[in-house]
Amino acid sequence: MRKPYVYVTRKLPEETLDALSQAAHIKMWDSEDQAVPRDVLVKEAAEADALLVMLSDKIDEEILSLPFLKVVANVAVGYDNIDLHAAKKHGVTITNTPDVLTDTTADLVFALILASARRIVEAAEYVKSGKWNSWSPLLLAGTDVHHKRIGIVGMGRIGEAVAKRARGFDMEVLYHNRTRKLESEKNLGVIHAEFDELIEKADFVVNLAPLTPETQGMFGRDEFEKMKQSAIFINAGRGASVDETALVEALQNKQIAGAGLDVYEKEPVDSSHVLLSMPNVTALPHIGSSSVETRLAMAALAAANIEAVLEGKHAKTPVI
Ligand code: NAP
Ligand code: GLV
Ligand code: GLV
């Protein structure tokens, strides 16, 4: 019998694939930092029983309808890069990497909150560029985080982990989901709010909702207008939940005070994007889950999902 063929769209440390390589023939795209070209992906997928893919790979019907494909394992918890409707139609299992990245991503969200509020990036550049000539009382003065009000839109696994950290900073926590979480309200002391109420009241508005037709463009001109002038907007969900033109205008018109961004409408973000030239924008290159430990755990979980499906078992963390 032919050994199953698994194509991996980015170079991963060999040890994460050790177990899977017993059961399957594995080939990897030979680059750590460049995405696989579309034509190579399609050609490989045509032979593959399984694909281990990154959030930067668009997995659409052209790929999902290929004859041998049984499972696509995304190395991410978000799966907006994958056409679930086509996957269902063609009977392809889709898996993601929940839980293993929750705390690491929540740490990064908190780092963005602190960096934006306390002007950490600006301040570090100030010292390193030799501009620090004297101590002065309001030098690079930011705004406090402790005892402020955070509003979390998309209070799932990561949102709750951010809420825990926020409570440690004595913050009041508002959250907005479509469904209330009474357990979390009791255990974490968080307060459910309607979306409009949350964005009007929060000092830090944090987006951690998945990208869906419902959340696409959810933060636009009207929403930024409703926010406090002192508000800092943090996006670690997905870029397309935000109308970036409206965000730029809100920052330019001082409708809000600043932004901390890990995700963008188009990634990688263009180096000439006006957001990157604003001192009150802290911009990161989509590194929410990027600790070595967590990225390896995500790759290992994706490999374990493929192994399970190829052995005819249930995937460990299926999306569908
Ligand atoms: P999760 O546990 O599924 O949480 C998502 C939450 O969003 C759920 O509580 C859901 O509650 C809420 N939600 C869904 N649709 C909504 C809507 N229309 N309005 C308001 N809330 C909505 O997922 P997670 O593991 O926390 O991950 C969340 C997202 O973070 C991922 O999908 C991904 O896009 C992003 N992420 C980014 C990074 C990064 O590197 N920056 C890393 C990991 C994850 P209801 O269903 O009740 O509305
Ligand atoms: C990263 O953005 C993820 O969805 O895991
Ligand atoms: C600052 O360093 C202080 O001592 O207040």
mmCIF file of C-alpha atoms and ligand atoms in Angstrom:
data_model
loop_
_atom_site.group_PDB
_atom_site.id
_atom_site.type_symbol
_atom_site.label_atom_id
_atom_site.label_comp_id
_atom_site.label_asym_id
_atom_site.label_seq_id
_atom_site.Cartn_x
_atom_site.Cartn_y
_atom_site.Cartn_z
ATOM 1 C CA MET A 1 0.000 0.000 0.000
ATOM 2 C CA ARG A 2 1.150 3.543 -0.787
ATOM 3 C CA LYS A 3 2.384 5.437 2.291
ATOM 4 C CA PRO A 4 0.262 8.576 2.809
ATOM 5 C CA TYR A 5 1.840 11.767 1.521
ATOM 6 C CA VAL A 6 1.846 14.872 3.740
ATOM 7 C CA TYR A 7 2.861 18.273 2.417
ATOM 8 C CA VAL A 8 4.009 20.889 4.968
ATOM 9 C CA THR A 9 3.870 24.465 3.690
ATOM 10 C CA ARG A 10 6.706 25.870 5.801
ATOM 11 C CA LYS A 11 10.014 24.586 7.091
ATOM 12 C CA LEU A 12 9.454 23.277 10.619
ATOM 13 C CA PRO A 13 11.930 21.767 13.079
ATOM 14 C CA GLU A 14 12.283 18.084 12.118
ATOM 15 C CA GLU A 15 11.526 16.847 15.662
ATOM 16 C CA THR A 16 7.950 18.156 15.521
ATOM 17 C CA LEU A 17 7.307 15.731 12.658
ATOM 18 C CA ASP A 18 9.163 12.670 14.026
ATOM 19 C CA ALA A 19 6.057 10.717 15.028
ATOM 20 C CA LEU A 20 4.185 11.553 11.841
ATOM 21 C CA SER A 21 7.155 10.579 9.662
ATOM 22 C CA GLN A 22 6.800 6.971 10.869
ATOM 23 C CA ALA A 23 3.365 6.803 9.292
ATOM 24 C CA ALA A 24 3.704 9.068 6.274
ATOM 25 C CA HIS A 25 6.008 10.367 3.615
ATOM 26 C CA ILE A 26 6.537 14.060 4.419
ATOM 27 C CA LYS A 27 7.751 16.883 2.232
ATOM 28 C CA MET A 28 8.274 20.459 3.385
ATOM 29 C CA TRP A 29 8.405 23.784 1.574
ATOM 30 C CA ASP A 30 12.039 24.684 2.114
ATOM 31 C CA SER A 31 11.733 28.153 3.633
ATOM 32 C CA GLU A 32 11.193 29.382 7.162
ATOM 33 C CA ASP A 33 10.135 32.890 6.261
ATOM 34 C CA GLN A 34 8.657 32.788 2.748
ATOM 35 C CA ALA A 35 5.202 31.389 2.042
ATOM 36 C CA VAL A 36 4.908 28.598 -0.492
ATOM 37 C CA PRO A 37 3.962 29.945 -3.947
ATOM 38 C CA ARG A 38 0.399 29.150 -4.925
ATOM 39 C CA ASP A 39 1.336 27.011 -7.943
ATOM 40 C CA VAL A 40 3.648 24.839 -5.832
ATOM 41 C CA LEU A 41 0.958 24.435 -3.170
ATOM 42 C CA VAL A 42 -1.654 23.369 -5.735
ATOM 43 C CA LYS A 43 0.753 20.936 -7.415
ATOM 44 C CA GLU A 44 1.752 19.331 -4.086
ATOM 45 C CA ALA A 45 -1.823 19.250 -2.806
ATOM 46 C CA ALA A 46 -2.842 17.295 -5.903
ATOM 47 C CA GLU A 47 -0.701 14.388 -4.608
ATOM 48 C CA ALA A 48 -1.298 14.881 -0.902
ATOM 49 C CA ASP A 49 -3.420 12.967 1.599
ATOM 50 C CA ALA A 50 -2.846 15.721 4.149
ATOM 51 C CA LEU A 51 -1.660 19.318 4.268
ATOM 52 C CA LEU A 52 -0.049 21.000 7.258
ATOM 53 C CA VAL A 53 -0.604 24.692 6.559
ATOM 54 C CA MET A 54 -0.006 28.194 7.941
ATOM 55 C CA LEU A 55 -2.548 30.993 8.380
ATOM 56 C CA SER A 56 -0.920 32.739 5.426
ATOM 57 C CA ASP A 57 -1.972 29.920 3.054
ATOM 58 C CA LYS A 58 -5.360 30.352 1.394
ATOM 59 C CA ILE A 59 -7.057 26.967 1.346
ATOM 60 C CA ASP A 60 -9.987 27.249 -1.053
ATOM 61 C CA GLU A 61 -12.153 24.920 -3.110
ATOM 62 C CA GLU A 62 -9.504 24.477 -5.814
ATOM 63 C CA ILE A 63 -7.361 22.759 -3.167
ATOM 64 C CA LEU A 64 -10.099 21.163 -1.076
ATOM 65 C CA SER A 65 -11.601 19.386 -4.094
ATOM 66 C CA LEU A 66 -8.345 17.563 -4.912
ATOM 67 C CA PRO A 67 -8.744 13.775 -5.008
ATOM 68 C CA PHE A 68 -6.567 12.370 -2.192
ATOM 69 C CA LEU A 69 -6.936 15.143 0.380
ATOM 70 C CA LYS A 70 -8.411 13.955 3.689
ATOM 71 C CA VAL A 71 -7.223 16.507 6.239
ATOM 72 C CA VAL A 72 -5.876 20.061 6.410
ATOM 73 C CA ALA A 73 -4.203 20.961 9.714
ATOM 74 C CA ASN A 74 -3.867 24.705 10.289
ATOM 75 C CA VAL A 75 -1.012 25.864 12.544
ATOM 76 C CA ALA A 76 -3.269 28.518 14.098
ATOM 77 C CA VAL A 77 -6.427 28.654 16.173
ATOM 78 C CA GLY A 78 -8.098 31.021 13.674
ATOM 79 C CA TYR A 79 -9.199 29.353 10.429
ATOM 80 C CA ASP A 80 -10.545 32.200 8.302
ATOM 81 C CA ASN A 81 -7.917 31.247 5.681
ATOM 82 C CA ILE A 82 -9.832 28.018 5.013
ATOM 83 C CA ASP A 83 -13.115 27.636 3.120
ATOM 84 C CA LEU A 84 -15.086 25.460 5.567
ATOM 85 C CA HIS A 85 -18.051 25.202 3.235
ATOM 86 C CA ALA A 86 -15.874 23.652 0.513
ATOM 87 C CA ALA A 87 -14.174 21.399 3.082
ATOM 88 C CA LYS A 88 -17.541 20.051 4.193
ATOM 89 C CA LYS A 89 -18.690 19.573 0.615
ATOM 90 C CA HIS A 90 -15.574 17.532 -0.244
ATOM 91 C CA GLY A 91 -15.402 15.656 3.080
ATOM 92 C CA VAL A 92 -12.046 17.100 4.170
ATOM 93 C CA THR A 93 -11.368 17.323 7.919
ATOM 94 C CA ILE A 94 -10.060 20.714 9.097
ATOM 95 C CA THR A 95 -8.152 21.082 12.362
ATOM 96 C CA ASN A 96 -6.747 24.063 14.287
ATOM 97 C CA THR A 97 -4.574 24.608 17.396
ATOM 98 C CA PRO A 98 -6.745 25.858 20.263
ATOM 99 C CA ASP A 99 -5.624 26.037 23.919
ATOM 100 C CA VAL A 100 -1.887 25.463 23.378
ATOM 101 C CA LEU A 101 -1.462 29.130 22.393
ATOM 102 C CA THR A 102 -3.964 30.758 24.749
ATOM 103 C CA ASP A 103 -1.648 32.013 27.504
ATOM 104 C CA THR A 104 1.152 32.961 25.130
ATOM 105 C CA THR A 105 -1.220 35.057 23.031
ATOM 106 C CA ALA A 106 -2.785 36.633 26.124
ATOM 107 C CA ASP A 107 0.715 37.624 27.308
ATOM 108 C CA LEU A 108 1.340 39.335 23.972
ATOM 109 C CA VAL A 109 -1.990 41.155 24.142
ATOM 110 C CA PHE A 110 -1.035 42.443 27.553
ATOM 111 C CA ALA A 111 2.386 43.430 26.259
ATOM 112 C CA LEU A 112 0.632 45.459 23.530
ATOM 113 C CA ILE A 113 -1.621 47.116 26.101
ATOM 114 C CA LEU A 114 1.321 48.052 28.308
ATOM 115 C CA ALA A 115 3.541 49.079 25.396
ATOM 116 C CA SER A 116 0.823 51.299 23.910
ATOM 117 C CA ALA A 117 -0.169 52.906 27.202
ATOM 118 C CA ARG A 118 3.341 53.460 28.512
ATOM 119 C CA ARG A 119 4.964 54.272 25.153
ATOM 120 C CA ILE A 120 7.521 51.505 25.580
ATOM 121 C CA VAL A 121 8.618 51.242 21.946
ATOM 122 C CA GLU A 122 8.987 55.011 21.575
ATOM 123 C CA ALA A 123 10.872 55.218 24.861
ATOM 124 C CA ALA A 124 13.258 52.390 24.004
ATOM 125 C CA GLU A 125 14.018 53.982 20.626
ATOM 126 C CA TYR A 126 14.560 57.314 22.380
ATOM 127 C CA VAL A 127 17.283 55.909 24.627
ATOM 128 C CA LYS A 128 18.936 53.799 21.929
ATOM 129 C CA SER A 129 19.103 56.698 19.506
ATOM 130 C CA GLY A 130 20.970 58.821 22.067
ATOM 131 C CA LYS A 131 18.202 61.412 22.557
ATOM 132 C CA TRP A 132 18.078 61.073 26.354
ATOM 133 C CA ASN A 133 19.873 64.154 27.644
ATOM 134 C CA SER A 134 18.146 64.851 30.936
ATOM 135 C CA TRP A 135 15.490 63.407 33.210
ATOM 136 C CA SER A 136 12.324 65.456 33.064
ATOM 137 C CA PRO A 137 9.025 65.049 34.852
ATOM 138 C CA LEU A 138 6.817 64.405 31.839
ATOM 139 C CA LEU A 139 9.397 62.753 29.621
ATOM 140 C CA LEU A 140 7.509 60.192 27.491
ATOM 141 C CA ALA A 141 4.659 60.229 29.988
ATOM 142 C CA GLY A 142 2.003 57.725 29.026
ATOM 143 C CA THR A 143 -1.268 56.719 30.578
ATOM 144 C CA ASP A 144 -1.974 54.228 33.372
ATOM 145 C CA VAL A 145 -3.201 50.701 32.806
ATOM 146 C CA HIS A 146 -3.950 49.679 36.395
ATOM 147 C CA HIS A 147 -7.428 50.507 37.691
ATOM 148 C CA LYS A 148 -8.640 51.398 34.193
ATOM 149 C CA ARG A 149 -11.489 49.741 32.281
ATOM 150 C CA ILE A 150 -10.750 47.170 29.610
ATOM 151 C CA GLY A 151 -13.386 46.041 27.106
ATOM 152 C CA ILE A 152 -12.801 42.659 25.493
ATOM 153 C CA VAL A 153 -14.682 41.925 22.273
ATOM 154 C CA GLY A 154 -14.544 38.158 21.693
ATOM 155 C CA MET A 155 -14.296 36.714 25.185
ATOM 156 C CA GLY A 156 -13.242 33.177 24.309
ATOM 157 C CA ARG A 157 -10.219 31.224 25.471
ATOM 158 C CA ILE A 158 -7.751 34.047 24.835
ATOM 159 C CA GLY A 159 -10.157 36.793 25.917
ATOM 160 C CA GLU A 160 -10.598 35.109 29.282
ATOM 161 C CA ALA A 161 -6.845 34.734 29.724
ATOM 162 C CA VAL A 162 -6.496 38.466 29.016
ATOM 163 C CA ALA A 163 -9.286 39.168 31.518
ATOM 164 C CA LYS A 164 -7.372 37.244 34.212
ATOM 165 C CA ARG A 165 -4.284 39.325 33.587
ATOM 166 C CA ALA A 166 -6.375 42.516 33.620
ATOM 167 C CA ARG A 167 -7.881 41.594 36.994
ATOM 168 C CA GLY A 168 -4.318 41.262 38.291
ATOM 169 C CA PHE A 169 -3.850 44.894 37.271
ATOM 170 C CA ASP A 170 -7.000 45.825 39.226
ATOM 171 C CA MET A 171 -8.820 46.675 36.020
ATOM 172 C CA GLU A 172 -12.580 46.615 35.553
ATOM 173 C CA VAL A 173 -13.345 44.137 32.773
ATOM 174 C CA LEU A 174 -16.232 44.529 30.338
ATOM 175 C CA TYR A 175 -16.698 41.880 27.677
ATOM 176 C CA HIS A 176 -18.860 41.377 24.642
ATOM 177 C CA ASN A 177 -19.809 38.041 23.081
ATOM 178 C CA ARG A 178 -22.997 36.995 21.372
ATOM 179 C CA THR A 179 -23.628 34.696 24.339
ATOM 180 C CA ARG A 180 -23.164 35.620 27.977
ATOM 181 C CA LYS A 181 -20.705 33.623 30.068
ATOM 182 C CA LEU A 182 -22.245 33.488 33.513
ATOM 183 C CA GLU A 183 -19.542 31.182 34.927
ATOM 184 C CA SER A 184 -16.798 33.621 33.911
ATOM 185 C CA GLU A 185 -18.782 36.546 35.274
ATOM 186 C CA LYS A 186 -18.838 34.784 38.632
ATOM 187 C CA ASN A 187 -15.280 33.410 38.592
ATOM 188 C CA LEU A 188 -13.440 36.335 37.022
ATOM 189 C CA GLY A 189 -15.681 39.210 38.051
ATOM 190 C CA VAL A 190 -16.155 40.328 34.440
ATOM 191 C CA ILE A 191 -19.206 42.244 33.232
ATOM 192 C CA HIS A 192 -21.156 41.580 30.046
ATOM 193 C CA ALA A 193 -21.875 44.651 27.923
ATOM 194 C CA GLU A 194 -23.558 45.316 24.618
ATOM 195 C CA PHE A 195 -21.042 46.145 21.896
ATOM 196 C CA ASP A 196 -21.897 49.877 21.781
ATOM 197 C CA GLU A 197 -21.774 50.227 25.552
ATOM 198 C CA LEU A 198 -18.398 48.497 25.677
ATOM 199 C CA ILE A 199 -16.758 50.674 23.046
ATOM 200 C CA GLU A 200 -18.168 53.841 24.628
ATOM 201 C CA LYS A 201 -16.969 53.042 28.129
ATOM 202 C CA ALA A 202 -13.672 51.181 27.768
ATOM 203 C CA ASP A 203 -10.259 52.799 28.204
ATOM 204 C CA PHE A 204 -8.751 49.861 26.303
ATOM 205 C CA VAL A 205 -10.880 48.262 23.576
ATOM 206 C CA VAL A 206 -9.416 44.853 22.743
ATOM 207 C CA ASN A 207 -10.517 42.807 19.736
ATOM 208 C CA LEU A 208 -10.085 39.052 20.055
ATOM 209 C CA ALA A 209 -13.039 37.882 17.991
ATOM 210 C CA PRO A 210 -12.482 35.465 15.103
ATOM 211 C CA LEU A 211 -12.869 36.839 11.575
ATOM 212 C CA THR A 212 -16.319 35.887 10.272
ATOM 213 C CA PRO A 213 -18.812 37.597 7.953
ATOM 214 C CA GLU A 214 -20.313 39.074 11.141
ATOM 215 C CA THR A 215 -17.065 40.501 12.545
ATOM 216 C CA GLN A 216 -15.652 41.727 9.228
ATOM 217 C CA GLY A 217 -15.333 45.522 9.418
ATOM 218 C CA MET A 218 -16.894 45.526 12.886
ATOM 219 C CA PHE A 219 -14.635 48.441 13.928
ATOM 220 C CA GLY A 220 -15.332 51.282 11.508
ATOM 221 C CA ARG A 221 -15.846 55.049 11.511
ATOM 222 C CA ASP A 222 -18.981 54.984 13.706
ATOM 223 C CA GLU A 223 -17.333 52.714 16.261
ATOM 224 C CA PHE A 224 -14.161 54.810 16.583
ATOM 225 C CA GLU A 225 -16.335 57.921 16.956
ATOM 226 C CA LYS A 226 -18.120 56.316 19.885
ATOM 227 C CA MET A 227 -14.887 55.490 21.719
ATOM 228 C CA LYS A 228 -13.384 57.789 24.348
ATOM 229 C CA GLN A 229 -10.805 60.283 23.069
ATOM 230 C CA SER A 230 -8.426 58.736 25.582
ATOM 231 C CA ALA A 231 -9.152 55.178 24.407
ATOM 232 C CA ILE A 232 -6.469 52.837 23.125
ATOM 233 C CA PHE A 233 -7.594 50.284 20.547
ATOM 234 C CA ILE A 234 -5.856 46.884 20.544
ATOM 235 C CA ASN A 235 -6.323 44.398 17.718
ATOM 236 C CA ALA A 236 -5.001 40.857 18.105
ATOM 237 C CA GLY A 237 -7.958 39.108 16.441
ATOM 238 C CA ARG A 238 -7.810 39.584 12.688
ATOM 239 C CA GLY A 239 -7.044 42.684 10.627
ATOM 240 C CA ALA A 240 -10.157 42.521 8.473
ATOM 241 C CA SER A 241 -12.366 43.090 11.524
ATOM 242 C CA VAL A 242 -11.127 46.676 11.321
ATOM 243 C CA ASP A 243 -11.646 49.312 8.642
ATOM 244 C CA GLU A 244 -8.041 50.551 8.625
ATOM 245 C CA THR A 245 -8.895 53.752 6.751
ATOM 246 C CA ALA A 246 -11.338 54.617 9.530
ATOM 247 C CA LEU A 247 -8.723 53.732 12.159
ATOM 248 C CA VAL A 248 -6.158 56.037 10.540
ATOM 249 C CA GLU A 249 -8.717 58.877 10.434
ATOM 250 C CA ALA A 250 -9.684 58.315 14.069
ATOM 251 C CA LEU A 251 -6.032 58.501 15.104
ATOM 252 C CA GLN A 252 -5.334 61.549 12.925
ATOM 253 C CA ASN A 253 -8.436 63.370 14.185
ATOM 254 C CA LYS A 254 -7.616 62.417 17.788
ATOM 255 C CA GLN A 255 -10.927 60.612 18.197
ATOM 256 C CA ILE A 256 -8.929 57.939 19.981
ATOM 257 C CA ALA A 257 -5.513 58.196 21.646
ATOM 258 C CA GLY A 258 -3.620 55.257 20.222
ATOM 259 C CA ALA A 259 -3.584 51.751 18.851
ATOM 260 C CA GLY A 260 -1.687 48.523 19.428
ATOM 261 C CA LEU A 261 -1.850 46.203 16.445
ATOM 262 C CA ASP A 262 -0.675 42.651 15.880
ATOM 263 C CA VAL A 263 -2.835 41.987 12.799
ATOM 264 C CA TYR A 264 -3.682 43.904 9.609
ATOM 265 C CA GLU A 265 -6.106 43.878 6.695
ATOM 266 C CA LYS A 266 -3.242 42.821 4.440
ATOM 267 C CA GLU A 267 -0.302 40.868 5.831
ATOM 268 C CA PRO A 268 2.583 41.464 5.714
ATOM 269 C CA VAL A 269 1.573 45.101 6.140
ATOM 270 C CA ASP A 270 3.075 47.427 3.534
ATOM 271 C CA SER A 271 6.110 49.273 4.952
ATOM 272 C CA SER A 272 4.687 52.563 3.626
ATOM 273 C CA HIS A 273 1.336 52.103 5.430
ATOM 274 C CA VAL A 274 0.497 55.358 7.212
ATOM 275 C CA LEU A 275 -0.282 53.460 10.447
ATOM 276 C CA LEU A 276 3.398 52.538 10.722
ATOM 277 C CA SER A 277 4.477 56.190 10.668
ATOM 278 C CA MET A 278 2.306 57.181 13.642
ATOM 279 C CA PRO A 279 4.092 57.447 17.004
ATOM 280 C CA ASN A 280 0.923 56.479 18.879
ATOM 281 C CA VAL A 281 0.640 53.167 17.005
ATOM 282 C CA THR A 282 2.487 50.144 18.359
ATOM 283 C CA ALA A 283 2.774 47.742 15.450
ATOM 284 C CA LEU A 284 3.806 44.092 15.685
ATOM 285 C CA PRO A 285 4.128 41.492 12.899
ATOM 286 C CA HIS A 286 1.397 38.989 13.920
ATOM 287 C CA ILE A 287 3.424 37.383 16.726
ATOM 288 C CA GLY A 288 0.626 36.662 19.208
ATOM 289 C CA SER A 289 1.513 33.002 19.717
ATOM 290 C CA SER A 290 5.169 33.364 18.880
ATOM 291 C CA SER A 291 7.143 31.887 21.733
ATOM 292 C CA VAL A 292 9.394 28.997 20.733
ATOM 293 C CA GLU A 293 7.596 26.666 23.154
ATOM 294 C CA THR A 294 4.150 27.527 21.847
ATOM 295 C CA ARG A 295 4.984 27.542 18.140
ATOM 296 C CA LEU A 296 6.526 24.063 18.528
ATOM 297 C CA ALA A 297 3.483 22.871 20.476
ATOM 298 C CA MET A 298 1.201 24.207 17.718
ATOM 299 C CA ALA A 299 3.191 22.406 14.999
ATOM 300 C CA ALA A 300 3.206 19.187 17.039
ATOM 301 C CA LEU A 301 -0.565 19.397 17.573
ATOM 302 C CA ALA A 302 -1.124 19.939 13.847
ATOM 303 C CA ALA A 303 1.038 16.886 13.097
ATOM 304 C CA ALA A 304 -0.840 14.801 15.691
ATOM 305 C CA ASN A 305 -4.149 15.817 14.093
ATOM 306 C CA ILE A 306 -2.934 14.597 10.703
ATOM 307 C CA GLU A 307 -1.613 11.361 12.164
ATOM 308 C CA ALA A 308 -4.963 10.637 13.840
ATOM 309 C CA VAL A 309 -7.007 11.239 10.683
ATOM 310 C CA LEU A 310 -4.641 9.195 8.493
ATOM 311 C CA GLU A 311 -5.011 6.329 10.976
ATOM 312 C CA GLY A 312 -8.793 6.552 10.661
ATOM 313 C CA LYS A 313 -9.228 8.040 14.154
ATOM 314 C CA HIS A 314 -10.918 11.267 15.227
ATOM 315 C CA ALA A 315 -8.823 14.406 14.935
ATOM 316 C CA LYS A 316 -7.678 15.772 18.315
ATOM 317 C CA THR A 317 -8.847 19.330 17.678
ATOM 318 C CA PRO A 318 -11.201 19.352 14.696
ATOM 319 C CA VAL A 319 -12.903 22.479 13.386
ATOM 320 C CA ILE A 320 -15.084 20.297 11.150
HETATM 321 P P1 NAP B 1 -12.508 31.267 20.887
HETATM 322 O O1 NAP B 1 -12.272 30.606 22.193
HETATM 323 O O2 NAP B 1 -13.344 30.606 19.854
HETATM 324 O O3 NAP B 1 -13.098 32.720 21.206
HETATM 325 C C1 NAP B 1 -13.703 33.544 20.275
HETATM 326 C C2 NAP B 1 -14.792 34.351 21.002
HETATM 327 O O4 NAP B 1 -15.303 35.322 20.086
HETATM 328 C C3 NAP B 1 -15.958 33.494 21.471
HETATM 329 O O5 NAP B 1 -16.141 33.678 22.854
HETATM 330 C C4 NAP B 1 -17.161 34.013 20.679
HETATM 331 O O6 NAP B 1 -18.307 34.061 21.517
HETATM 332 C C5 NAP B 1 -16.702 35.417 20.281
HETATM 333 N N1 NAP B 1 -17.356 35.860 19.049
HETATM 334 C C6 NAP B 1 -17.534 35.175 17.899
HETATM 335 N N2 NAP B 1 -18.228 35.905 17.010
HETATM 336 C C7 NAP B 1 -18.501 37.072 17.638
HETATM 337 C C8 NAP B 1 -19.223 38.235 17.256
HETATM 338 N N3 NAP B 1 -19.831 38.318 16.065
HETATM 339 N N4 NAP B 1 -19.302 39.254 18.124
HETATM 340 C C9 NAP B 1 -18.723 39.155 19.346
HETATM 341 N N5 NAP B 1 -18.041 38.080 19.773
HETATM 342 C C10 NAP B 1 -17.932 37.062 18.921
HETATM 343 O O7 NAP B 1 -11.127 31.574 20.161
HETATM 344 P P2 NAP B 1 -9.705 31.968 20.805
HETATM 345 O O8 NAP B 1 -8.871 30.747 20.920
HETATM 346 O O9 NAP B 1 -9.899 32.833 21.989
HETATM 347 O O10 NAP B 1 -9.123 32.845 19.578
HETATM 348 C C11 NAP B 1 -9.804 34.008 19.152
HETATM 349 C C12 NAP B 1 -9.227 34.594 17.888
HETATM 350 O O11 NAP B 1 -8.003 35.238 18.184
HETATM 351 C C13 NAP B 1 -8.873 33.610 16.774
HETATM 352 O O12 NAP B 1 -9.993 33.295 15.986
HETATM 353 C C14 NAP B 1 -7.836 34.369 15.984
HETATM 354 O O13 NAP B 1 -8.453 35.132 14.959
HETATM 355 C C15 NAP B 1 -7.220 35.309 17.008
HETATM 356 N N6 NAP B 1 -5.822 34.933 17.361
HETATM 357 C C16 NAP B 1 -4.824 35.787 17.040
HETATM 358 C C17 NAP B 1 -3.531 35.494 17.395
HETATM 359 C C18 NAP B 1 -2.405 36.430 17.059
HETATM 360 O O14 NAP B 1 -1.300 35.964 16.826
HETATM 361 N N7 NAP B 1 -2.620 37.726 17.036
HETATM 362 C C19 NAP B 1 -3.234 34.291 18.069
HETATM 363 C C20 NAP B 1 -4.279 33.436 18.363
HETATM 364 C C21 NAP B 1 -5.583 33.780 18.010
HETATM 365 P P3 NAP B 1 -19.793 33.954 20.910
HETATM 366 O O15 NAP B 1 -19.787 32.801 19.962
HETATM 367 O O16 NAP B 1 -20.668 33.773 22.105
HETATM 368 O O17 NAP B 1 -20.057 35.259 20.230
HETATM 369 C C1 GLV B 2 -3.020 33.201 15.043
HETATM 370 O O1 GLV B 2 -3.334 34.259 14.617
HETATM 371 C C2 GLV B 2 -3.938 32.140 15.281
HETATM 372 O O2 GLV B 2 -5.108 32.255 14.881
HETATM 373 O O3 GLV B 2 -3.493 31.135 15.865
HETATM 374 C C1 GLV B 3 11.458 57.642 39.832
HETATM 375 O O1 GLV B 3 12.359 56.916 39.480
HETATM 376 C C2 GLV B 3 11.193 57.961 41.182
HETATM 377 O O2 GLV B 3 12.044 57.657 42.052
HETATM 378 O O3 GLV B 3 10.127 58.518 41.422
#
